[in-house]
Amino acid sequence: MSILVCGSVAYDSIMVFHDRFKNHILPEQIHILNVSFLVPDLRREFGGCAGNIAYSLKLLGSDPLIVATVGEDAEPYRARIRALGLREDFVREVPGTLTAQAFITTDLDDNQITAFHPGAMFHSHLNDVRTAAGAKLGIVSPDGADGMLRHAAGFAEAGVPFVFDPGQALPILGSEALLNCLQQARYCTVNDYEARLMCDKTGRSEEELAREVEALVVTLGAEGSRVHWRGEVFEVPAVQADAVVDPTGCGDAYRAGLLHGIVNGWDMRRSAQLAAVMGAIKIAHRGGQNHQPSRMDIASRYREAFREELW
């Protein structure tokens, strides 16, 4: 019952600016922007959308299979994948490249400025999801543009339902490509900013985009999420986090909860509720892969938040 998780595998260099960006960026001088932020805190984490999603899926007891391309510097990440009990079948090394790397600076308001080097990720089209036997569900998350288009087409050809999660790749996907991926997908998930950008790029309203898929999930940060499902629209509240420590990877943890629910045949409300729990658990920890709740912990948080049993 494998879930094919297509997307980036990356090293994240995460820095914390002990102030607020807005105090140092002058709107009237934005055309000659030249700023420097002192970041006393720096750490290197294992990240990338595919890596983070697969990590949380493993915590939930699912069987994720990462579909990604990495560079010649990937052995530390490969060792981690093996240590987590994840498979490397579709983690392809591209000679002459570096693994994708993100340089993320977060301020005291949890705003983020990110510089991203794609490296081997630009070769993600070298993988072919059609060769993965036994896949029950997939996700096309931010990756090289050619890879995202190929994976979407591959899932559609193989008859494997998938979640389209364009995320940070929205700026590099044209309107035709976005609509094509959406029409091949069964589900789509974006945050509220990405939803507005997707509407602007395609010239369609959120409601019109939702009609292209069985479910469209729009996350709203601390306001929870809005779910379009089979002609119905409903809200799922956010789950209170123990602490707001680091937003990095929160959306990926949310998507893992969503995928786990879908692959187990749950309805979208219950799936989105589990997703909210996973996001709340992750945001209380630094980095995208350092939260370590047991399935019992997750069930307890779910019961506390929604007054019903999870499993």
PDB file of C-alpha atoms in Angstrom, residues 53-294:
ATOM      1  CA  ILE A  53       6.194  14.342   3.983  1.00  0.00           C
ATOM      2  CA  ALA A  54       7.649  10.828   3.979  1.00  0.00           C
ATOM      3  CA  TYR A  55       9.057  11.362   7.490  1.00  0.00           C
ATOM      4  CA  SER A  56       5.619  12.223   8.931  1.00  0.00           C
ATOM      5  CA  LEU A  57       3.912   9.463   6.952  1.00  0.00           C
ATOM      6  CA  LYS A  58       6.296   6.962   8.539  1.00  0.00           C
ATOM      7  CA  LEU A  59       5.358   8.280  11.996  1.00  0.00           C
ATOM      8  CA  LEU A  60       1.712   7.634  11.130  1.00  0.00           C
ATOM      9  CA  GLY A  61       2.427   4.052  10.097  1.00  0.00           C
ATOM     10  CA  SER A  62       2.046   4.529   6.346  1.00  0.00           C
ATOM     11  CA  ASP A  63       4.404   3.108   3.719  1.00  0.00           C
ATOM     12  CA  PRO A  64       5.898   6.095   1.864  1.00  0.00           C
ATOM     13  CA  LEU A  65       8.268   5.749  -1.074  1.00  0.00           C
ATOM     14  CA  ILE A  66      10.308   8.874  -1.845  1.00  0.00           C
ATOM     15  CA  VAL A  67      10.594   9.750  -5.540  1.00  0.00           C
ATOM     16  CA  ALA A  68      13.389  12.323  -5.848  1.00  0.00           C
ATOM     17  CA  THR A  69      16.750  13.193  -7.346  1.00  0.00           C
ATOM     18  CA  VAL A  70      19.811  14.002  -5.239  1.00  0.00           C
ATOM     19  CA  GLY A  71      23.388  15.097  -5.837  1.00  0.00           C
ATOM     20  CA  GLU A  72      26.833  13.690  -5.122  1.00  0.00           C
ATOM     21  CA  ASP A  73      26.686  15.047  -1.557  1.00  0.00           C
ATOM     22  CA  ALA A  74      23.604  12.990  -0.644  1.00  0.00           C
ATOM     23  CA  GLU A  75      25.140  10.181   1.431  1.00  0.00           C
ATOM     24  CA  PRO A  76      24.289  11.770   4.817  1.00  0.00           C
ATOM     25  CA  TYR A  77      20.671  12.085   3.688  1.00  0.00           C
ATOM     26  CA  ARG A  78      20.637   8.560   2.281  1.00  0.00           C
ATOM     27  CA  ALA A  79      21.967   7.256   5.594  1.00  0.00           C
ATOM     28  CA  ARG A  80      19.142   9.045   7.376  1.00  0.00           C
ATOM     29  CA  ILE A  81      16.545   7.591   5.006  1.00  0.00           C
ATOM     30  CA  ARG A  82      17.848   4.103   5.754  1.00  0.00           C
ATOM     31  CA  ALA A  83      17.930   4.777   9.516  1.00  0.00           C
ATOM     32  CA  LEU A  84      14.267   5.840   9.393  1.00  0.00           C
ATOM     33  CA  GLY A  85      13.321   2.576   7.714  1.00  0.00           C
ATOM     34  CA  LEU A  86      12.407   4.275   4.446  1.00  0.00           C
ATOM     35  CA  ARG A  87      13.233   2.824   1.050  1.00  0.00           C
ATOM     36  CA  GLU A  88      15.603   4.388  -1.487  1.00  0.00           C
ATOM     37  CA  ASP A  89      14.269   2.683  -4.610  1.00  0.00           C
ATOM     38  CA  PHE A  90      13.446   5.977  -6.350  1.00  0.00           C
ATOM     39  CA  VAL A  91      16.064   8.253  -4.809  1.00  0.00           C
ATOM     40  CA  ARG A  92      18.244   8.785  -7.874  1.00  0.00           C
ATOM     41  CA  GLU A  93      21.705  10.363  -7.726  1.00  0.00           C
ATOM     42  CA  VAL A  94      22.525  12.748 -10.577  1.00  0.00           C
ATOM     43  CA  PRO A  95      26.295  12.942 -11.215  1.00  0.00           C
ATOM     44  CA  GLY A  96      27.872  16.391 -11.248  1.00  0.00           C
ATOM     45  CA  THR A  97      25.167  18.008  -9.124  1.00  0.00           C
ATOM     46  CA  LEU A  98      24.554  18.957  -5.500  1.00  0.00           C
ATOM     47  CA  THR A  99      21.461  17.969  -3.563  1.00  0.00           C
ATOM     48  CA  ALA A 100      18.894  20.775  -3.411  1.00  0.00           C
ATOM     49  CA  GLN A 101      19.564  23.219  -0.593  1.00  0.00           C
ATOM     50  CA  ALA A 102      17.376  25.833   1.102  1.00  0.00           C
ATOM     51  CA  PHE A 103      18.682  28.761   3.108  1.00  0.00           C
ATOM     52  CA  ILE A 104      15.824  29.901   5.329  1.00  0.00           C
ATOM     53  CA  THR A 105      15.745  32.957   7.580  1.00  0.00           C
ATOM     54  CA  THR A 106      12.827  33.245  10.028  1.00  0.00           C
ATOM     55  CA  ASP A 107      11.987  36.370  12.034  1.00  0.00           C
ATOM     56  CA  LEU A 108      10.150  36.768  15.354  1.00  0.00           C
ATOM     57  CA  ASP A 109       6.781  36.955  13.551  1.00  0.00           C
ATOM     58  CA  ASP A 110       7.472  33.599  11.849  1.00  0.00           C
ATOM     59  CA  ASN A 111       7.890  35.320   8.484  1.00  0.00           C
ATOM     60  CA  GLN A 112      10.412  33.567   6.275  1.00  0.00           C
ATOM     61  CA  ILE A 113      12.831  34.594   3.536  1.00  0.00           C
ATOM     62  CA  THR A 114      14.185  31.615   1.614  1.00  0.00           C
ATOM     63  CA  ALA A 115      16.913  31.226  -1.008  1.00  0.00           C
ATOM     64  CA  PHE A 116      16.736  27.873  -2.750  1.00  0.00           C
ATOM     65  CA  HIS A 117      19.342  26.109  -4.889  1.00  0.00           C
ATOM     66  CA  PRO A 118      17.559  23.337  -6.849  1.00  0.00           C
ATOM     67  CA  GLY A 119      20.653  21.380  -7.899  1.00  0.00           C
ATOM     68  CA  ALA A 120      19.743  17.774  -8.688  1.00  0.00           C
ATOM     69  CA  MET A 121      16.047  18.571  -8.256  1.00  0.00           C
ATOM     70  CA  PHE A 122      16.016  20.043 -11.778  1.00  0.00           C
ATOM     71  CA  HIS A 123      16.554  16.474 -13.024  1.00  0.00           C
ATOM     72  CA  SER A 124      13.528  14.990 -11.244  1.00  0.00           C
ATOM     73  CA  HIS A 125      12.003  14.075 -14.619  1.00  0.00           C
ATOM     74  CA  LEU A 126      14.525  11.200 -14.782  1.00  0.00           C
ATOM     75  CA  ASN A 127      12.285   9.244 -12.402  1.00  0.00           C
ATOM     76  CA  ASP A 128       9.188   7.486 -13.737  1.00  0.00           C
ATOM     77  CA  VAL A 129       6.337   6.789 -11.309  1.00  0.00           C
ATOM     78  CA  ARG A 130       4.820   4.286 -13.729  1.00  0.00           C
ATOM     79  CA  THR A 131       7.536   1.780 -12.831  1.00  0.00           C
ATOM     80  CA  ALA A 132       6.547   1.706  -9.140  1.00  0.00           C
ATOM     81  CA  ALA A 133       4.378  -1.371  -8.734  1.00  0.00           C
ATOM     82  CA  GLY A 134       1.685  -1.514  -6.064  1.00  0.00           C
ATOM     83  CA  ALA A 135       1.276   2.219  -5.493  1.00  0.00           C
ATOM     84  CA  LYS A 136      -2.135   3.099  -4.103  1.00  0.00           C
ATOM     85  CA  LEU A 137      -1.742   6.882  -3.873  1.00  0.00           C
ATOM     86  CA  GLY A 138       0.706   9.579  -4.892  1.00  0.00           C
ATOM     87  CA  ILE A 139       1.525  13.210  -4.326  1.00  0.00           C
ATOM     88  CA  VAL A 140       3.180  15.629  -6.734  1.00  0.00           C
ATOM     89  CA  SER A 141       4.779  18.208  -4.453  1.00  0.00           C
ATOM     90  CA  PRO A 142       7.223  21.036  -5.353  1.00  0.00           C
ATOM     91  CA  ASP A 143       9.999  19.727  -7.576  1.00  0.00           C
ATOM     92  CA  GLY A 144      11.581  20.484 -10.921  1.00  0.00           C
ATOM     93  CA  ALA A 145       8.867  21.712 -13.309  1.00  0.00           C
ATOM     94  CA  ASP A 146       9.504  18.984 -15.909  1.00  0.00           C
ATOM     95  CA  GLY A 147       9.440  16.364 -13.173  1.00  0.00           C
ATOM     96  CA  MET A 148       6.138  17.584 -11.762  1.00  0.00           C
ATOM     97  CA  LEU A 149       4.516  17.469 -15.199  1.00  0.00           C
ATOM     98  CA  ARG A 150       5.931  14.013 -15.916  1.00  0.00           C
ATOM     99  CA  HIS A 151       4.863  12.615 -12.535  1.00  0.00           C
ATOM    100  CA  ALA A 152       1.326  13.976 -12.913  1.00  0.00           C
ATOM    101  CA  ALA A 153       1.032  12.423 -16.374  1.00  0.00           C
ATOM    102  CA  GLY A 154       2.590   9.179 -15.125  1.00  0.00           C
ATOM    103  CA  PHE A 155       0.127   8.842 -12.262  1.00  0.00           C
ATOM    104  CA  ALA A 156      -2.778   9.536 -14.605  1.00  0.00           C
ATOM    105  CA  GLU A 157      -1.537   6.963 -17.130  1.00  0.00           C
ATOM    106  CA  ALA A 158      -1.023   4.360 -14.394  1.00  0.00           C
ATOM    107  CA  GLY A 159      -4.453   5.031 -12.901  1.00  0.00           C
ATOM    108  CA  VAL A 160      -2.991   6.012  -9.519  1.00  0.00           C
ATOM    109  CA  PRO A 161      -4.945   8.800  -7.767  1.00  0.00           C
ATOM    110  CA  PHE A 162      -2.731  11.632  -6.586  1.00  0.00           C
ATOM    111  CA  VAL A 163      -2.648  14.898  -4.697  1.00  0.00           C
ATOM    112  CA  PHE A 164      -1.406  17.910  -6.647  1.00  0.00           C
ATOM    113  CA  ASP A 165       0.566  20.146  -4.274  1.00  0.00           C
ATOM    114  CA  PRO A 166       2.178  22.892  -6.410  1.00  0.00           C
ATOM    115  CA  GLY A 167       3.365  24.993  -3.443  1.00  0.00           C
ATOM    116  CA  GLN A 168       6.582  26.915  -4.043  1.00  0.00           C
ATOM    117  CA  ALA A 169       6.665  25.688  -7.657  1.00  0.00           C
ATOM    118  CA  LEU A 170       3.662  27.827  -8.604  1.00  0.00           C
ATOM    119  CA  PRO A 171       5.805  30.661 -10.049  1.00  0.00           C
ATOM    120  CA  ILE A 172       7.541  28.294 -12.489  1.00  0.00           C
ATOM    121  CA  LEU A 173       4.376  26.558 -13.721  1.00  0.00           C
ATOM    122  CA  GLY A 174       2.363  28.284 -16.424  1.00  0.00           C
ATOM    123  CA  SER A 175      -1.418  28.487 -16.395  1.00  0.00           C
ATOM    124  CA  GLU A 176      -1.817  25.665 -18.913  1.00  0.00           C
ATOM    125  CA  ALA A 177       0.517  23.381 -16.960  1.00  0.00           C
ATOM    126  CA  LEU A 178      -1.302  24.142 -13.698  1.00  0.00           C
ATOM    127  CA  LEU A 179      -4.702  23.334 -15.176  1.00  0.00           C
ATOM    128  CA  ASN A 180      -3.358  20.203 -16.847  1.00  0.00           C
ATOM    129  CA  CYS A 181      -1.950  18.865 -13.558  1.00  0.00           C
ATOM    130  CA  LEU A 182      -5.113  19.811 -11.688  1.00  0.00           C
ATOM    131  CA  GLN A 183      -7.342  18.037 -14.201  1.00  0.00           C
ATOM    132  CA  GLN A 184      -5.252  14.862 -13.926  1.00  0.00           C
ATOM    133  CA  ALA A 185      -5.244  14.937 -10.110  1.00  0.00           C
ATOM    134  CA  ARG A 186      -7.955  13.688  -7.767  1.00  0.00           C
ATOM    135  CA  TYR A 187      -7.016  16.068  -4.951  1.00  0.00           C
ATOM    136  CA  CYS A 188      -5.245  19.420  -4.641  1.00  0.00           C
ATOM    137  CA  THR A 189      -3.856  21.226  -1.617  1.00  0.00           C
ATOM    138  CA  VAL A 190      -2.488  24.774  -1.396  1.00  0.00           C
ATOM    139  CA  ASN A 191      -2.225  27.475   1.248  1.00  0.00           C
ATOM    140  CA  ASP A 192      -4.372  30.602   1.037  1.00  0.00           C
ATOM    141  CA  TYR A 193      -1.695  32.669  -0.722  1.00  0.00           C
ATOM    142  CA  GLU A 194      -1.034  29.883  -3.222  1.00  0.00           C
ATOM    143  CA  ALA A 195      -4.777  29.559  -3.842  1.00  0.00           C
ATOM    144  CA  ARG A 196      -4.993  33.242  -4.781  1.00  0.00           C
ATOM    145  CA  LEU A 197      -1.917  32.943  -7.007  1.00  0.00           C
ATOM    146  CA  MET A 198      -3.353  29.863  -8.695  1.00  0.00           C
ATOM    147  CA  CYS A 199      -6.601  31.728  -9.331  1.00  0.00           C
ATOM    148  CA  ASP A 200      -4.689  34.683 -10.800  1.00  0.00           C
ATOM    149  CA  LYS A 201      -2.541  32.488 -13.058  1.00  0.00           C
ATOM    150  CA  THR A 202      -5.425  30.388 -14.388  1.00  0.00           C
ATOM    151  CA  GLY A 203      -8.088  33.098 -14.493  1.00  0.00           C
ATOM    152  CA  ARG A 204     -10.444  30.868 -12.510  1.00  0.00           C
ATOM    153  CA  SER A 205     -12.078  31.260  -9.126  1.00  0.00           C
ATOM    154  CA  GLU A 206     -11.345  28.946  -6.223  1.00  0.00           C
ATOM    155  CA  GLU A 207     -14.768  27.364  -6.699  1.00  0.00           C
ATOM    156  CA  GLU A 208     -14.062  26.728 -10.379  1.00  0.00           C
ATOM    157  CA  LEU A 209     -10.700  25.153  -9.576  1.00  0.00           C
ATOM    158  CA  ALA A 210     -12.372  22.966  -6.942  1.00  0.00           C
ATOM    159  CA  ARG A 211     -14.714  21.538  -9.568  1.00  0.00           C
ATOM    160  CA  GLU A 212     -11.717  20.043 -11.400  1.00  0.00           C
ATOM    161  CA  VAL A 213     -10.917  17.680  -8.508  1.00  0.00           C
ATOM    162  CA  GLU A 214     -12.722  15.563  -5.949  1.00  0.00           C
ATOM    163  CA  ALA A 215     -11.298  17.695  -3.134  1.00  0.00           C
ATOM    164  CA  LEU A 216      -9.460  21.021  -2.891  1.00  0.00           C
ATOM    165  CA  VAL A 217      -7.908  21.792   0.503  1.00  0.00           C
ATOM    166  CA  VAL A 218      -6.829  25.367   1.261  1.00  0.00           C
ATOM    167  CA  THR A 219      -4.816  25.802   4.453  1.00  0.00           C
ATOM    168  CA  LEU A 220      -5.267  29.065   6.359  1.00  0.00           C
ATOM    169  CA  GLY A 221      -2.499  28.952   8.948  1.00  0.00           C
ATOM    170  CA  ALA A 222      -3.793  29.630  12.447  1.00  0.00           C
ATOM    171  CA  GLU A 223      -7.315  29.891  11.003  1.00  0.00           C
ATOM    172  CA  GLY A 224      -7.389  26.207  10.071  1.00  0.00           C
ATOM    173  CA  SER A 225      -8.320  25.047   6.571  1.00  0.00           C
ATOM    174  CA  ARG A 226     -11.112  25.301   4.023  1.00  0.00           C
ATOM    175  CA  VAL A 227     -12.113  22.104   2.236  1.00  0.00           C
ATOM    176  CA  HIS A 228     -14.042  21.837  -1.014  1.00  0.00           C
ATOM    177  CA  TRP A 229     -15.268  18.254  -1.266  1.00  0.00           C
ATOM    178  CA  ARG A 230     -17.826  16.855  -3.681  1.00  0.00           C
ATOM    179  CA  GLY A 231     -19.666  20.157  -4.004  1.00  0.00           C
ATOM    180  CA  GLU A 232     -19.583  20.914  -0.274  1.00  0.00           C
ATOM    181  CA  VAL A 233     -17.392  23.519   1.439  1.00  0.00           C
ATOM    182  CA  PHE A 234     -16.531  23.243   5.120  1.00  0.00           C
ATOM    183  CA  GLU A 235     -13.971  24.580   7.600  1.00  0.00           C
ATOM    184  CA  VAL A 236     -11.618  22.527   9.767  1.00  0.00           C
ATOM    185  CA  PRO A 237     -10.219  24.427  12.760  1.00  0.00           C
ATOM    186  CA  ALA A 238      -6.520  24.609  13.507  1.00  0.00           C
ATOM    187  CA  VAL A 239      -5.260  22.524  16.426  1.00  0.00           C
ATOM    188  CA  GLN A 240      -3.603  24.426  19.252  1.00  0.00           C
ATOM    189  CA  ALA A 241       0.149  23.805  19.252  1.00  0.00           C
ATOM    190  CA  ASP A 242       2.049  23.269  22.490  1.00  0.00           C
ATOM    191  CA  ALA A 243       4.391  26.029  21.295  1.00  0.00           C
ATOM    192  CA  VAL A 244       5.071  27.878  18.056  1.00  0.00           C
ATOM    193  CA  VAL A 245       8.766  27.168  17.578  1.00  0.00           C
ATOM    194  CA  ASP A 246       9.397  26.858  13.828  1.00  0.00           C
ATOM    195  CA  PRO A 247       7.009  26.865  10.845  1.00  0.00           C
ATOM    196  CA  THR A 248       9.504  25.033   8.600  1.00  0.00           C
ATOM    197  CA  GLY A 249       7.883  21.828   7.325  1.00  0.00           C
ATOM    198  CA  CYS A 250       4.513  22.466   8.968  1.00  0.00           C
ATOM    199  CA  GLY A 251       2.709  22.269   5.616  1.00  0.00           C
ATOM    200  CA  ASP A 252       4.511  19.030   4.791  1.00  0.00           C
ATOM    201  CA  ALA A 253       3.395  17.445   8.079  1.00  0.00           C
ATOM    202  CA  TYR A 254      -0.147  18.595   7.293  1.00  0.00           C
ATOM    203  CA  ARG A 255       0.017  16.923   3.883  1.00  0.00           C
ATOM    204  CA  ALA A 256       1.227  13.685   5.447  1.00  0.00           C
ATOM    205  CA  GLY A 257      -1.876  13.609   7.635  1.00  0.00           C
ATOM    206  CA  LEU A 258      -4.046  14.257   4.610  1.00  0.00           C
ATOM    207  CA  LEU A 259      -2.397  11.469   2.610  1.00  0.00           C
ATOM    208  CA  HIS A 260      -2.637   8.993   5.487  1.00  0.00           C
ATOM    209  CA  GLY A 261      -6.361   9.629   5.790  1.00  0.00           C
ATOM    210  CA  ILE A 262      -6.997   9.350   2.054  1.00  0.00           C
ATOM    211  CA  VAL A 263      -5.013   6.125   1.601  1.00  0.00           C
ATOM    212  CA  ASN A 264      -6.984   4.560   4.451  1.00  0.00           C
ATOM    213  CA  GLY A 265     -10.322   5.465   2.907  1.00  0.00           C
ATOM    214  CA  TRP A 266     -11.320   8.205   5.359  1.00  0.00           C
ATOM    215  CA  ASP A 267     -13.582  11.078   4.340  1.00  0.00           C
ATOM    216  CA  MET A 268     -11.987  14.476   3.743  1.00  0.00           C
ATOM    217  CA  ARG A 269     -13.153  16.017   7.011  1.00  0.00           C
ATOM    218  CA  ARG A 270     -11.448  13.356   9.111  1.00  0.00           C
ATOM    219  CA  SER A 271      -8.364  13.412   6.878  1.00  0.00           C
ATOM    220  CA  ALA A 272      -8.077  17.204   7.209  1.00  0.00           C
ATOM    221  CA  GLN A 273      -8.516  16.937  10.977  1.00  0.00           C
ATOM    222  CA  LEU A 274      -5.601  14.505  11.212  1.00  0.00           C
ATOM    223  CA  ALA A 275      -3.628  16.858   8.965  1.00  0.00           C
ATOM    224  CA  ALA A 276      -4.297  19.708  11.404  1.00  0.00           C
ATOM    225  CA  VAL A 277      -3.032  17.589  14.293  1.00  0.00           C
ATOM    226  CA  MET A 278       0.178  16.718  12.440  1.00  0.00           C
ATOM    227  CA  GLY A 279       0.809  20.379  11.602  1.00  0.00           C
ATOM    228  CA  ALA A 280       0.335  21.393  15.249  1.00  0.00           C
ATOM    229  CA  ILE A 281       2.716  18.693  16.473  1.00  0.00           C
ATOM    230  CA  LYS A 282       5.404  19.674  13.968  1.00  0.00           C
ATOM    231  CA  ILE A 283       5.302  23.439  14.570  1.00  0.00           C
ATOM    232  CA  ALA A 284       6.344  22.889  18.206  1.00  0.00           C
ATOM    233  CA  HIS A 285       9.698  21.489  17.011  1.00  0.00           C
ATOM    234  CA  ARG A 286      12.592  22.909  15.031  1.00  0.00           C
ATOM    235  CA  GLY A 287      13.159  21.715  11.469  1.00  0.00           C
ATOM    236  CA  GLY A 288      10.935  19.563   9.312  1.00  0.00           C
ATOM    237  CA  GLN A 289      11.951  16.163  10.694  1.00  0.00           C
ATOM    238  CA  ASN A 290      12.552  16.419  14.436  1.00  0.00           C
ATOM    239  CA  HIS A 291       9.066  15.800  15.847  1.00  0.00           C
ATOM    240  CA  GLN A 292       8.777  12.253  17.191  1.00  0.00           C
ATOM    241  CA  PRO A 293       5.221  11.586  18.399  1.00  0.00           C
ATOM    242  CA  SER A 294       4.073   7.979  18.778  1.00  0.00           C
TER     243      SER A 294
END
